[in-house]
Short mmCIF file of C-alpha atoms and ligand atoms in Angstrom, two decimals:
data_model
loop_
_atom_site.label_atom_id
_atom_site.label_comp_id
_atom_site.label_asym_id
_atom_site.label_seq_id
_atom_site.Cartn_x
_atom_site.Cartn_y
_atom_site.Cartn_z
CA MET A 1 2.43 -40.42 5.36
CA LYS A 2 -0.87 -38.75 6.18
CA LEU A 3 -1.14 -35.14 7.44
CA SER A 4 -3.96 -32.72 8.15
CA GLY A 5 -4.61 -30.43 5.20
CA PHE A 6 -2.74 -27.15 5.53
CA ILE A 7 -4.54 -23.90 6.33
CA ASP A 8 -2.88 -20.82 4.82
CA GLY A 9 -3.75 -17.79 6.98
CA HIS A 10 -3.34 -15.07 4.37
CA LEU A 11 -2.95 -15.14 0.62
CA HIS A 12 -4.67 -13.95 -2.55
CA VAL A 13 -6.53 -16.69 -4.40
CA LEU A 14 -7.40 -14.55 -7.43
CA GLY A 15 -3.82 -13.30 -7.58
CA ILE A 16 -2.48 -16.86 -7.62
CA GLY A 17 -4.61 -17.62 -10.68
CA TYR A 18 -3.84 -14.31 -12.35
CA TYR A 19 -0.07 -14.84 -12.06
CA GLN A 20 -0.45 -18.06 -14.00
CA THR A 21 -2.12 -16.30 -16.92
CA ILE A 22 0.68 -13.76 -17.36
CA VAL A 23 3.13 -14.95 -19.98
CA ASP A 24 6.76 -15.11 -18.85
CA LEU A 25 8.81 -13.83 -21.78
CA SER A 26 12.13 -13.52 -19.97
CA ASN A 27 13.77 -16.44 -21.78
CA ALA A 28 12.52 -15.54 -25.26
CA GLN A 29 15.36 -15.42 -27.78
CA SER A 30 13.30 -14.15 -30.70
CA ILE A 31 10.20 -12.18 -31.62
CA GLU A 32 8.78 -15.33 -33.15
CA GLU A 33 9.16 -17.14 -29.83
CA ILE A 34 7.28 -14.32 -28.10
CA THR A 35 4.39 -14.36 -30.53
CA ASN A 36 4.15 -18.14 -30.23
CA LEU A 37 4.01 -17.92 -26.43
CA LEU A 38 1.31 -15.24 -26.61
CA ARG A 39 -0.76 -17.31 -29.07
CA GLU A 40 -1.06 -20.06 -26.46
CA LYS A 41 -3.18 -17.65 -24.36
CA LYS A 42 -5.71 -16.79 -27.04
CA ASP A 43 -8.55 -18.29 -25.00
CA GLN A 44 -8.16 -15.44 -22.49
CA THR A 45 -9.92 -12.08 -22.66
CA ILE A 46 -6.62 -10.21 -22.31
CA ILE A 47 -3.03 -11.32 -22.83
CA ILE A 48 -0.34 -9.87 -20.60
CA GLY A 49 3.32 -10.73 -20.89
CA ARG A 50 6.41 -9.55 -19.07
CA GLY A 51 10.17 -9.86 -19.05
CA TRP A 52 11.18 -9.54 -22.74
CA ASN A 53 14.50 -8.04 -23.74
CA GLN A 54 15.10 -7.05 -27.37
CA ASP A 55 18.89 -7.36 -26.94
CA GLN A 56 18.37 -11.14 -26.89
CA PHE A 57 16.33 -11.26 -30.13
CA ILE A 58 17.91 -13.02 -33.12
CA GLU A 59 15.90 -10.61 -35.35
CA LYS A 60 18.07 -7.75 -34.01
CA ARG A 61 15.14 -5.35 -33.91
CA MET A 62 12.55 -4.07 -31.45
CA ILE A 63 9.25 -5.90 -31.16
CA ASN A 64 6.30 -3.72 -32.26
CA LYS A 65 2.52 -3.57 -32.54
CA ASN A 66 2.46 -5.29 -35.94
CA ASP A 67 4.01 -8.39 -34.37
CA LEU A 68 1.30 -8.35 -31.71
CA ASN A 69 -1.51 -7.58 -34.20
CA LYS A 70 -0.63 -10.84 -35.93
CA VAL A 71 -1.23 -12.72 -32.67
CA SER A 72 -4.67 -11.13 -32.28
CA ASN A 73 -6.54 -8.02 -33.16
CA LYS A 74 -9.57 -8.96 -31.10
CA ILE A 75 -7.89 -9.40 -27.70
CA PRO A 76 -5.89 -6.63 -25.97
CA ILE A 77 -2.21 -7.60 -25.72
CA ILE A 78 0.25 -5.79 -23.46
CA ILE A 79 3.83 -6.94 -23.00
CA THR A 80 6.23 -5.19 -20.63
CA ARG A 81 10.00 -5.15 -21.00
CA VAL A 82 12.22 -6.82 -18.37
CA CYS A 83 12.98 -3.41 -16.78
CA GLY A 84 9.29 -2.56 -16.28
CA HIS A 85 9.72 0.84 -17.95
CA VAL A 86 8.72 0.04 -21.56
CA LEU A 87 5.66 -1.72 -22.93
CA VAL A 88 4.41 -2.69 -26.37
CA THR A 89 0.73 -3.09 -27.13
CA ASN A 90 -1.46 -3.99 -30.11
CA ASP A 91 -3.85 -1.81 -32.10
CA PHE A 92 -6.88 -3.27 -30.33
CA MET A 93 -5.63 -2.13 -26.91
CA MET A 94 -4.73 1.32 -28.26
CA GLU A 95 -8.25 1.60 -29.65
CA ILE A 96 -9.68 0.72 -26.21
CA ALA A 97 -7.43 3.36 -24.67
CA GLY A 98 -8.60 5.91 -27.27
CA ILE A 99 -5.11 6.50 -28.62
CA SER A 100 -4.55 7.79 -32.16
CA GLU A 101 -1.85 9.66 -34.07
CA LYS A 102 -3.31 12.85 -32.63
CA THR A 103 -3.03 11.89 -28.95
CA PRO A 104 -0.66 14.34 -27.21
CA GLN A 105 2.50 13.04 -25.55
CA VAL A 106 2.63 12.60 -21.77
CA SER A 107 5.23 14.49 -19.73
CA GLY A 108 7.77 12.18 -18.13
CA GLY A 109 7.38 9.64 -20.92
CA ASN A 110 6.69 9.12 -24.61
CA PHE A 111 4.93 6.78 -26.99
CA ASP A 112 4.95 6.00 -30.69
CA TYR A 113 1.55 5.24 -32.18
CA LEU A 114 3.09 3.65 -35.26
CA THR A 115 5.08 1.05 -33.30
CA GLY A 116 2.86 0.73 -30.19
CA VAL A 117 5.85 1.32 -27.89
CA PHE A 118 5.16 3.24 -24.65
CA ARG A 119 7.89 4.44 -22.30
CA GLU A 120 7.87 5.54 -18.65
CA ARG A 121 4.84 7.64 -17.70
CA ALA A 122 3.22 7.24 -21.11
CA MET A 123 2.55 3.66 -20.00
CA THR A 124 -0.25 5.02 -17.79
CA LEU A 125 -2.23 5.76 -20.98
CA ILE A 126 -2.50 1.99 -21.37
CA HIS A 127 -2.51 0.89 -17.73
CA ASN A 128 -5.44 3.18 -16.84
CA LYS A 129 -7.58 1.80 -19.64
CA MET A 130 -6.98 -1.88 -19.21
CA PRO A 131 -10.31 -3.70 -19.39
CA LYS A 132 -11.95 -4.60 -16.08
CA LEU A 133 -11.92 -8.23 -15.11
CA THR A 134 -14.86 -10.12 -16.52
CA LYS A 135 -16.72 -12.93 -14.85
CA SER A 136 -14.94 -15.44 -17.05
CA ASP A 137 -11.53 -14.04 -16.02
CA ILE A 138 -12.48 -14.48 -12.37
CA GLU A 139 -13.64 -18.04 -13.05
CA ASN A 140 -10.43 -18.80 -14.90
CA TYR A 141 -8.23 -17.45 -12.07
CA LEU A 142 -10.21 -19.29 -9.40
CA VAL A 143 -10.02 -22.63 -11.16
CA LEU A 144 -6.28 -22.23 -11.73
CA ALA A 145 -5.65 -21.19 -8.12
CA ASN A 146 -7.82 -23.98 -6.72
CA LYS A 147 -5.70 -26.52 -8.60
CA THR A 148 -2.44 -24.97 -7.37
CA LEU A 149 -3.60 -24.92 -3.75
CA LEU A 150 -4.82 -28.53 -3.76
CA LYS A 151 -1.61 -29.67 -5.45
CA ASN A 152 0.29 -28.10 -2.56
CA GLY A 153 -1.83 -29.78 0.10
CA ILE A 154 -3.70 -26.66 1.16
CA THR A 155 -7.33 -27.38 2.00
CA SER A 156 -8.38 -24.05 3.57
CA VAL A 157 -7.25 -20.47 3.12
CA ALA A 158 -8.00 -16.99 4.35
CA SER A 159 -7.86 -14.91 1.20
CA ASP A 160 -7.89 -11.19 0.40
CA ASP A 161 -9.42 -10.83 -3.06
CA PHE A 162 -11.60 -7.72 -3.13
CA SER A 163 -8.73 -5.25 -3.37
CA SER A 164 -6.43 -6.80 -5.96
CA PHE A 165 -8.42 -5.97 -9.06
CA ASN A 166 -10.70 -3.13 -10.00
CA VAL A 167 -13.85 -5.24 -9.89
CA ASP A 168 -17.10 -5.19 -7.92
CA TYR A 169 -16.82 -7.33 -4.79
CA GLU A 170 -20.27 -8.84 -5.30
CA LEU A 171 -19.22 -10.17 -8.70
CA ILE A 172 -16.38 -12.01 -6.94
CA ILE A 173 -18.70 -13.38 -4.25
CA ASN A 174 -21.31 -14.54 -6.75
CA THR A 175 -18.77 -16.08 -9.12
CA MET A 176 -17.12 -18.00 -6.28
CA LYS A 177 -20.50 -19.22 -5.07
CA GLU A 178 -21.42 -20.51 -8.52
CA LEU A 179 -18.13 -22.34 -8.91
CA TYR A 180 -18.60 -24.04 -5.53
CA GLU A 181 -22.13 -25.03 -6.46
CA LYS A 182 -20.85 -26.61 -9.68
CA ASN A 183 -18.02 -28.26 -7.69
CA LYS A 184 -15.47 -26.58 -9.97
CA ILE A 185 -13.50 -25.41 -6.95
CA GLN A 186 -13.14 -27.19 -3.61
CA VAL A 187 -10.54 -25.38 -1.49
CA LYS A 188 -12.29 -23.70 1.46
CA ILE A 189 -12.08 -19.91 1.48
CA THR A 190 -12.61 -17.41 4.26
CA GLN A 191 -12.61 -13.96 2.72
CA GLN A 192 -10.50 -11.26 4.36
CA VAL A 193 -12.68 -8.31 3.46
CA ASN A 194 -10.50 -5.55 2.05
CA LEU A 195 -12.75 -2.68 0.97
CA PRO A 196 -12.54 1.12 1.09
CA MET A 197 -14.85 2.76 3.66
CA THR A 198 -17.77 3.53 1.31
CA LYS A 199 -17.83 0.00 -0.05
CA LEU A 200 -17.41 -1.48 3.43
CA ILE A 201 -20.55 0.38 4.51
CA ASP A 202 -22.37 -1.03 1.48
CA PHE A 203 -21.08 -4.52 2.38
CA LEU A 204 -22.32 -4.20 5.97
CA ASN A 205 -25.68 -2.72 4.95
CA LYS A 206 -26.26 -5.66 2.64
CA GLY A 207 -25.79 -8.06 5.54
CA TYR A 208 -22.57 -9.66 4.34
CA ALA A 209 -20.74 -9.45 7.70
CA ASN A 210 -19.64 -12.99 8.67
CA LYS A 211 -22.05 -14.41 6.11
CA MET A 212 -21.79 -18.04 5.07
CA ILE A 213 -22.11 -17.92 1.28
CA HIS A 214 -21.60 -21.66 0.76
CA PRO A 215 -20.51 -24.40 3.20
CA LYS A 216 -16.97 -23.93 1.84
CA PHE A 217 -17.00 -20.14 1.48
CA LYS A 218 -17.62 -17.47 4.09
CA MET A 219 -16.99 -13.84 4.82
CA GLY A 220 -14.29 -13.33 7.43
CA PRO A 221 -12.56 -10.37 9.08
CA LEU A 222 -11.97 -6.85 7.85
CA LYS A 223 -8.56 -6.66 6.13
CA ILE A 224 -6.59 -3.43 6.16
CA LEU A 225 -3.31 -2.61 4.45
CA ALA A 226 -1.64 -0.21 6.89
CA ASP A 227 1.82 0.20 5.37
CA GLY A 228 4.12 -0.99 2.58
CA SER A 229 7.17 -3.25 2.39
CA LEU A 230 10.79 -3.32 3.50
CA GLY A 231 12.00 -3.99 -0.03
CA GLY A 232 10.30 -0.83 -1.30
CA ARG A 233 11.27 1.12 1.87
CA THR A 234 7.57 1.90 2.36
CA ALA A 235 7.05 0.01 5.64
CA ALA A 236 6.60 2.71 8.31
CA MET A 237 9.40 2.85 10.88
CA LEU A 238 9.93 4.47 14.28
CA GLU A 239 13.51 5.22 13.19
CA PRO A 240 14.52 5.89 9.57
CA TYR A 241 15.90 3.30 7.18
CA THR A 242 19.58 2.66 7.74
CA ASP A 243 20.27 2.90 4.02
CA ASP A 244 18.02 5.96 3.51
CA PRO A 245 18.33 8.14 6.64
CA SER A 246 15.63 10.67 5.68
CA ASN A 247 13.01 7.99 5.00
CA TYR A 248 10.59 6.68 7.67
CA GLY A 249 8.35 4.83 5.21
CA ILE A 250 4.63 5.45 4.77
CA GLN A 251 1.64 4.81 7.01
CA SER A 252 -1.42 4.33 4.82
CA PHE A 253 -3.97 5.62 7.36
CA SER A 254 -4.21 8.15 10.18
CA ASP A 255 -5.06 6.79 13.64
CA ASP A 256 -8.60 8.15 13.31
CA GLU A 257 -9.18 6.53 9.95
CA LEU A 258 -7.99 3.16 11.22
CA TYR A 259 -10.02 3.45 14.39
CA GLU A 260 -13.24 4.38 12.56
CA LYS A 261 -12.96 1.44 10.22
CA MET A 262 -12.03 -1.14 12.82
CA ARG A 263 -14.65 0.07 15.28
CA LEU A 264 -17.35 -0.05 12.62
CA ALA A 265 -16.37 -3.60 11.70
CA ASP A 266 -16.36 -4.58 15.37
CA GLN A 267 -19.91 -3.30 15.78
CA TYR A 268 -20.94 -5.77 13.07
CA GLY A 269 -19.07 -8.59 14.78
CA MET A 270 -16.13 -8.53 12.41
CA ASP A 271 -12.52 -8.87 13.55
CA SER A 272 -9.72 -6.90 11.95
CA VAL A 273 -6.59 -8.38 10.41
CA VAL A 274 -4.11 -5.66 9.53
CA HIS A 275 -1.04 -5.71 7.31
CA ALA A 276 1.77 -4.09 9.33
CA ILE A 277 5.45 -4.53 8.48
CA GLY A 278 7.30 -1.59 10.07
CA ASP A 279 7.48 -1.07 13.85
CA ALA A 280 5.66 2.28 13.64
CA THR A 281 2.71 0.60 11.99
CA SER A 282 2.54 -2.43 14.28
CA LEU A 283 2.58 -0.02 17.23
CA GLN A 284 -0.17 2.06 15.64
CA VAL A 285 -2.30 -1.03 15.02
CA ILE A 286 -1.76 -2.43 18.53
CA LYS A 287 -2.78 0.90 20.14
CA ILE A 288 -5.94 1.15 18.07
CA LEU A 289 -6.86 -2.48 18.58
CA GLU A 290 -6.46 -2.01 22.34
CA LYS A 291 -9.04 0.79 22.14
CA VAL A 292 -11.41 -1.18 19.90
CA ILE A 293 -11.17 -4.23 22.17
CA GLU A 294 -11.78 -2.18 25.29
CA GLU A 295 -14.88 -0.52 23.84
CA SER A 296 -16.23 -3.65 22.17
CA LYS A 297 -19.42 -5.34 23.29
CA ARG A 298 -18.07 -8.66 22.03
CA LYS A 299 -16.61 -11.14 24.50
CA HIS A 300 -14.21 -12.86 22.11
CA HIS A 301 -12.19 -11.64 19.17
CA HIS A 302 -9.64 -12.95 16.68
CA HIS A 303 -7.89 -9.72 15.70
CA ALA A 304 -4.44 -10.21 14.22
CA ILE A 305 -1.51 -8.44 12.66
CA ILE A 306 -0.55 -9.79 9.25
CA HIS A 307 3.23 -9.95 8.63
CA ALA A 308 4.33 -8.39 11.98
CA GLN A 309 7.86 -8.31 10.60
CA LEU A 310 9.57 -5.61 12.64
CA THR A 311 7.59 -6.13 15.84
CA PRO A 312 9.89 -5.83 18.86
CA LYS A 313 9.40 -7.78 22.07
CA SER A 314 7.75 -4.85 23.89
CA GLN A 315 5.01 -4.87 21.25
CA ILE A 316 4.67 -8.66 21.37
CA LEU A 317 3.98 -8.39 25.10
CA ARG A 318 1.20 -5.89 24.42
CA MET A 319 -0.23 -8.26 21.82
CA GLU A 320 -0.13 -11.07 24.37
CA LYS A 321 -1.91 -8.99 26.98
CA ASN A 322 -4.71 -8.09 24.57
CA LYS A 323 -4.89 -11.50 22.86
CA ILE A 324 -3.97 -10.02 19.49
CA GLY A 325 -2.70 -12.75 17.17
CA ALA A 326 -0.30 -12.78 14.23
CA ILE A 327 -0.45 -14.25 10.73
CA VAL A 328 3.14 -14.49 9.51
CA GLN A 329 5.18 -15.60 6.50
CA PRO A 330 8.54 -17.19 7.36
CA ILE A 331 9.01 -17.61 3.59
CA PHE A 332 9.48 -13.82 3.29
CA MET A 333 13.01 -14.43 4.61
CA ASN A 334 13.61 -16.15 1.31
CA THR A 335 13.90 -12.75 -0.39
CA ASP A 336 14.41 -10.40 2.58
CA ILE A 337 17.52 -12.14 3.91
CA LYS A 338 19.57 -10.09 1.43
CA ILE A 339 18.28 -6.65 2.42
CA ILE A 340 17.49 -6.81 6.14
CA GLU A 341 20.89 -5.74 7.40
CA SER A 342 21.23 -2.81 4.99
CA ARG A 343 17.67 -1.58 5.61
CA LEU A 344 17.65 -2.01 9.39
CA GLY A 345 21.19 -2.08 10.79
CA ASP A 346 21.04 -3.18 14.45
CA ARG A 347 17.27 -3.48 14.36
CA LYS A 348 17.70 -6.75 12.50
CA ASP A 349 17.56 -8.41 15.92
CA ASN A 350 13.93 -7.24 16.23
CA ILE A 351 12.73 -8.66 12.97
CA TYR A 352 11.04 -12.03 12.39
CA LEU A 353 10.60 -12.80 16.09
CA TYR A 354 8.13 -15.48 15.08
CA LYS A 355 9.11 -18.16 17.58
CA THR A 356 8.92 -15.59 20.39
CA MET A 357 5.44 -14.71 19.17
CA PHE A 358 4.43 -18.35 18.76
CA ASP A 359 5.24 -18.98 22.43
CA ARG A 360 3.04 -16.08 23.59
CA ILE A 361 0.24 -15.39 21.13
CA ASN A 362 -1.83 -17.27 18.57
CA LEU A 363 0.46 -17.32 15.56
CA GLY A 364 -0.55 -18.84 12.23
CA PHE A 365 1.58 -19.41 9.14
CA SER A 366 0.82 -18.16 5.65
CA THR A 367 2.60 -17.41 2.38
CA ASP A 368 0.88 -14.29 0.99
CA ALA A 369 0.99 -16.08 -2.38
CA PRO A 370 1.43 -15.12 -5.16
CA ILE A 371 4.00 -12.84 -3.50
CA GLU A 372 5.93 -15.97 -2.46
CA PRO A 373 5.33 -19.59 -3.55
CA VAL A 374 2.36 -21.23 -1.86
CA ASN A 375 4.26 -24.47 -1.09
CA PRO A 376 3.88 -25.11 2.68
CA PHE A 377 7.00 -27.25 2.83
CA TYR A 378 9.15 -24.33 1.63
CA ASN A 379 7.56 -22.19 4.32
CA ILE A 380 8.16 -24.84 7.01
CA TYR A 381 11.77 -25.25 5.85
CA THR A 382 12.32 -21.50 6.24
CA ALA A 383 10.64 -21.48 9.65
CA MET A 384 12.77 -24.42 10.84
CA THR A 385 16.10 -23.10 9.54
CA ASN A 386 15.64 -19.32 9.13
CA ARG A 387 17.51 -19.81 5.87
CA SER A 388 16.68 -18.75 2.32
CA ILE A 389 15.94 -21.26 -0.44
CA LYS A 390 16.86 -18.64 -3.06
CA PHE A 391 20.16 -17.75 -1.38
CA PRO A 392 21.26 -21.00 0.28
CA PHE A 393 24.83 -19.79 0.86
CA ILE A 394 23.66 -17.21 3.44
CA ASP A 395 23.78 -18.41 7.08
CA SER A 396 20.71 -18.92 9.25
CA PHE A 397 19.17 -15.54 9.87
CA ASN A 398 18.36 -16.00 13.55
CA PRO A 399 18.89 -19.51 14.95
CA ASN A 400 17.08 -18.55 18.20
CA GLU A 401 13.85 -18.05 16.32
CA CYS A 402 13.75 -21.39 14.51
CA PHE A 403 10.67 -23.61 14.78
CA SER A 404 10.48 -27.34 15.38
CA LEU A 405 8.59 -29.40 12.82
CA GLN A 406 5.81 -29.99 15.32
CA ASP A 407 5.37 -26.28 16.06
CA SER A 408 5.46 -25.48 12.35
CA LEU A 409 2.66 -27.95 11.67
CA LYS A 410 0.66 -26.47 14.54
CA ALA A 411 1.12 -22.94 13.18
CA TYR A 412 -0.04 -24.23 9.76
CA THR A 413 -3.16 -26.00 11.03
CA VAL A 414 -4.61 -25.64 14.55
CA ASN A 415 -3.41 -22.07 15.09
CA ASN A 416 -5.02 -20.91 11.85
CA LEU A 417 -8.44 -22.28 12.81
CA SER A 418 -9.42 -19.03 14.50
CA TYR A 419 -8.54 -17.12 11.31
CA ILE A 420 -10.92 -19.25 9.26
CA TYR A 421 -13.56 -19.31 12.02
CA GLU A 422 -13.53 -23.03 12.72
CA ASP A 423 -13.37 -24.72 16.14
CA LYS A 424 -11.48 -27.84 15.19
CA LEU A 425 -9.65 -29.50 12.33
CA ASN A 426 -11.88 -31.36 9.89
CA ASP A 427 -10.99 -35.08 9.74
CA GLY A 428 -12.06 -35.17 6.08
CA ASP A 429 -9.48 -32.54 5.10
CA TYR A 430 -6.16 -34.35 4.81
CA ILE A 431 -3.25 -35.08 2.51
CA ILE A 432 -0.97 -37.98 1.67
CA ILE A 433 2.68 -37.04 1.14
CA ASP A 434 5.51 -38.98 -0.48
CA ARG A 435 7.66 -39.45 2.67
CA ASP A 436 7.77 -39.66 6.44
CA LEU A 437 8.83 -36.26 7.73
CA ASP A 438 12.02 -36.41 9.79
CA PRO A 439 11.97 -33.58 12.37
CA ASN A 440 15.76 -33.38 12.20
CA ASP A 441 16.04 -33.09 8.44
CA PRO A 442 14.62 -29.79 7.13
CA ASN A 443 16.15 -30.41 3.69
CA MET A 444 14.10 -33.53 3.14
CA ILE A 445 11.01 -31.76 4.47
CA ARG A 446 11.53 -28.95 1.97
CA ASP A 447 11.40 -31.36 -0.98
CA THR A 448 8.19 -33.12 0.10
CA LEU A 449 5.61 -33.82 -2.60
CA VAL A 450 1.88 -34.07 -2.04
CA LEU A 451 0.46 -37.28 -3.56
CA LYS A 452 -3.22 -36.85 -2.74
CA THR A 453 -5.46 -34.19 -1.23
CA TYR A 454 -8.89 -34.76 0.32
CA ILE A 455 -11.55 -32.23 1.28
CA ASP A 456 -14.58 -33.35 3.29
CA GLY A 457 -13.43 -36.89 2.50
CA GLU A 458 -13.54 -36.34 -1.27
CA GLU A 459 -10.34 -36.84 -3.27
CA VAL A 460 -9.73 -33.49 -4.97
CA PHE A 461 -6.14 -33.92 -6.13
CA SER A 462 -4.01 -36.87 -7.11
CA ILE A 463 -0.50 -36.63 -8.52
CA ASP A 464 -0.12 -37.88 -12.12
ZN1 ZN B 1 -1.25 -10.02 1.09
#
C-alpha cells in the first residue's frame, strides 16, 4: 500500500551515520576476531570500537596496542571495553595525544604506555585528543544516514547536527549542500540550530537565519538542550527522584540565559525548539516562551518542546493557550518502561501524556535517532500500544494515552509540517509498503517493511 513519506520531527542525521561506523565488538570471542572486524573499517579516518570483553577471548589474555598496531599504524584506533571504563588504543593515537613513557599518570585513573591500556579518568588523555571530524567523515556519515532514513520510509527530517561533534557548523552546512548538489543524498533536512551563544551570534550575523541552502535543505529553529534524561537522573524535577531523594536533576540554563537566547532568535524570525524532559524544565521553558511570545513582533510561531516527557496536564493547558507545540518520541517507552516507576513513583501518571497533548496542541512524532531506532513503524506500534518492543512481557504503560493508527500517521506527517516549515504534504514524497495496515493489529504494523521510497517523484530507495 502507498503512504505519505514520514517526517521525523527531531533526530540527529550525522549521529545516525556515525553510529554505523563504530564497530560493535560485543560478540567477539577472540582478539583475532576483533582485529578482523577493525580491518573492515580501514577506509575510515578513525576506527572506533566498543563492547569487547577479554574474559570471552580464546587467547586468554588482554588485547593490547600491538594487536591494534597490526591493524593500522596510520589510522587512530580506539576500542572501549563493554563496561565503558577501559580503553585500548594504538601507537598512532597515542602519538596524536602526545603520550610517551614520560607522561605523568592522571589521578582517578591509570594508563600503561607499553600496552596502550587506559583506565577510568586516564581515558580523558585520549578522548580529549581525538581528531576532529574531517569533511570526508561528515560525507561518509551523511551518505550512510541518508540510506538508513530512506530505507525506513522517512522523506523529511528536522535534525540537530551542529552540537554532536566538535566541528565548525559551516563545514557541516557546506558539506551537506555539496552532497545535495551531487544528488548523493536526497532526504530533506531542516536543521535545528543548536549552537552556543557566541556561535549563534556569528550564525545570525552571517544571515543564516531561516536560510534555504538548497531546495532540500534549510535552516530551521533554534534548538536548546535544557536538561538531561530520566535514565541518568539528570532531567530536572519539581520534586526529587523517588529512587534518589536528594536529587532534583540538572537544569542546563538559568531563566535569563534561556530568555536571552530565545529572544535573540525570535528577533531574527527563528522559533525555538527546546529539549525538556523533567517537569521543572518544561515549566521553565513554558514560562520563558510565554514571555518571548508576548514580546515578539511576529504574528505566528512554531515553538515547541522536544520530548515533553514529564509534562503534567496543567502545563499542557498552558502550552495550548500559547500555541506551544510538542515533538515527542513514543519509542522512548521502549527503554524507559523499566525505570519510570522507580524514578517517579506516583508521578508516573503524569508522564507520556502524548494523546492528551495530541488532542490539544500540535504534536509531532520523532525518534531522536540514533538514541532509538529510526523505524517509524516501531514508533507507531509504541504509540498505539504504549508497550515496549524490548520488554514485551511488560503490560501497556498507560492504555488511556494510546493512539489510533490514523492519529499516529497524522502525528508523523501533517503535524510535523510546521516543524519543517512546509504548508502541505508533497505528493512526490511517498512510500510503498509491503502490506495493508490494519488499524486493529499493531503487531502487524510493527513488522511493516518499506519496499520503495520516492522523493519529489524520484525513486530513491528500492528493497533488494
Ligand atoms: Zn536529540
